[in-house]
Short mmCIF file of C-alpha atoms in Angstrom, two decimals:
data_model
loop_
_atom_site.label_atom_id
_atom_site.label_comp_id
_atom_site.label_asym_id
_atom_site.label_seq_id
_atom_site.Cartn_x
_atom_site.Cartn_y
_atom_site.Cartn_z
CA UNK A 1 0.02 -0.01 -0.02
CA UNK A 2 1.37 3.36 -0.98
CA UNK A 3 2.08 5.99 1.74
CA UNK A 4 -0.11 8.94 1.88
CA UNK A 5 -0.96 12.03 3.96
CA UNK A 6 -3.28 11.55 6.92
CA UNK A 7 -6.40 13.64 6.18
CA UNK A 8 -8.95 12.35 8.72
CA UNK A 9 -9.31 10.28 11.89
CA UNK A 10 -12.33 8.97 13.64
CA UNK A 11 -13.66 6.26 15.98
CA UNK A 12 -16.07 3.57 14.89
CA UNK A 13 -18.03 1.63 17.40
CA UNK A 14 -18.65 -1.95 16.73
CA UNK A 15 -20.16 -4.50 19.09
CA UNK A 16 -19.36 -2.39 22.16
CA UNK A 17 -15.71 -1.68 21.12
CA UNK A 18 -14.22 1.46 19.59
CA UNK A 19 -11.86 1.14 16.60
CA UNK A 20 -9.56 3.97 15.40
CA UNK A 21 -9.96 4.74 11.66
CA UNK A 22 -7.34 6.73 9.82
CA UNK A 23 -7.98 7.99 6.26
CA UNK A 24 -5.00 8.86 4.02
CA UNK A 25 -4.87 10.66 0.67
CA UNK A 26 -2.33 9.30 -1.87
CA UNK A 27 -0.38 11.33 -4.36
CA UNK A 28 -2.82 10.34 -7.14
CA UNK A 29 -5.78 11.80 -5.14
CA UNK A 30 -7.35 8.43 -4.15
CA UNK A 31 -8.00 7.75 -0.49
CA UNK A 32 -7.51 4.73 1.72
CA UNK A 33 -8.79 3.98 5.25
CA UNK A 34 -6.95 1.83 7.72
CA UNK A 35 -7.79 0.28 11.07
CA UNK A 36 -5.55 -1.81 13.25
CA UNK A 37 -7.55 -4.60 14.93
CA UNK A 38 -4.57 -5.93 16.92
CA UNK A 39 -1.16 -7.39 16.20
CA UNK A 40 -0.65 -7.58 12.46
CA UNK A 41 -4.31 -7.56 11.67
CA UNK A 42 -5.22 -4.45 9.60
CA UNK A 43 -8.23 -3.68 7.59
CA UNK A 44 -7.57 -1.32 4.55
CA UNK A 45 -10.18 -0.07 2.04
CA UNK A 46 -9.66 2.38 -0.74
CA UNK A 47 -11.93 4.76 -2.69
CA UNK A 48 -12.00 7.78 -4.95
CA UNK A 49 -12.79 10.36 -2.14
CA UNK A 50 -12.61 10.73 1.66
CA UNK A 51 -16.46 10.32 1.86
CA UNK A 52 -16.37 7.20 -0.41
CA UNK A 53 -13.78 5.39 1.46
CA UNK A 54 -15.00 6.34 4.91
CA UNK A 55 -18.55 5.11 4.04
CA UNK A 56 -17.22 1.81 2.64
CA UNK A 57 -14.84 1.40 5.63
CA UNK A 58 -17.54 1.98 8.25
CA UNK A 59 -19.82 -0.49 6.39
CA UNK A 60 -17.22 -3.27 6.18
CA UNK A 61 -15.49 -2.90 9.60
CA UNK A 62 -18.35 -4.50 11.55
CA UNK A 63 -18.26 -7.52 9.22
CA UNK A 64 -14.50 -7.78 9.67
CA UNK A 65 -14.80 -7.55 13.44
CA UNK A 66 -17.56 -10.16 13.68
CA UNK A 67 -15.92 -12.70 11.46
CA UNK A 68 -12.71 -12.40 13.50
CA UNK A 69 -14.69 -13.00 16.67
CA UNK A 70 -16.33 -16.01 15.19
CA UNK A 71 -13.06 -17.37 14.10
CA UNK A 72 -11.55 -16.76 17.62
CA UNK A 73 -14.56 -18.51 19.26
CA UNK A 74 -14.14 -21.49 17.04
CA UNK A 75 -10.51 -21.67 17.87
CA UNK A 76 -11.27 -21.10 21.64
CA UNK A 77 -9.11 -17.93 21.62
CA UNK A 78 -9.72 -14.46 23.02
CA UNK A 79 -10.36 -11.66 20.49
#
């Protein structure tokens, strides 16, 4: 993933937890949003604009969190 300039930060609440979302603008004008879920686990989405990528990221983050929790439950591990 290309480096970019941080242009926005926010918190998204999912299933009682808060996740830090950082949105960057690349040199080509496209944006990407990134959230660290823990360890090396990172969710990244890209889009044409800040609004586009933030909307996509906030819609997909709950799915990413819930699938990881299900996986951890199956394995008997803590999330």
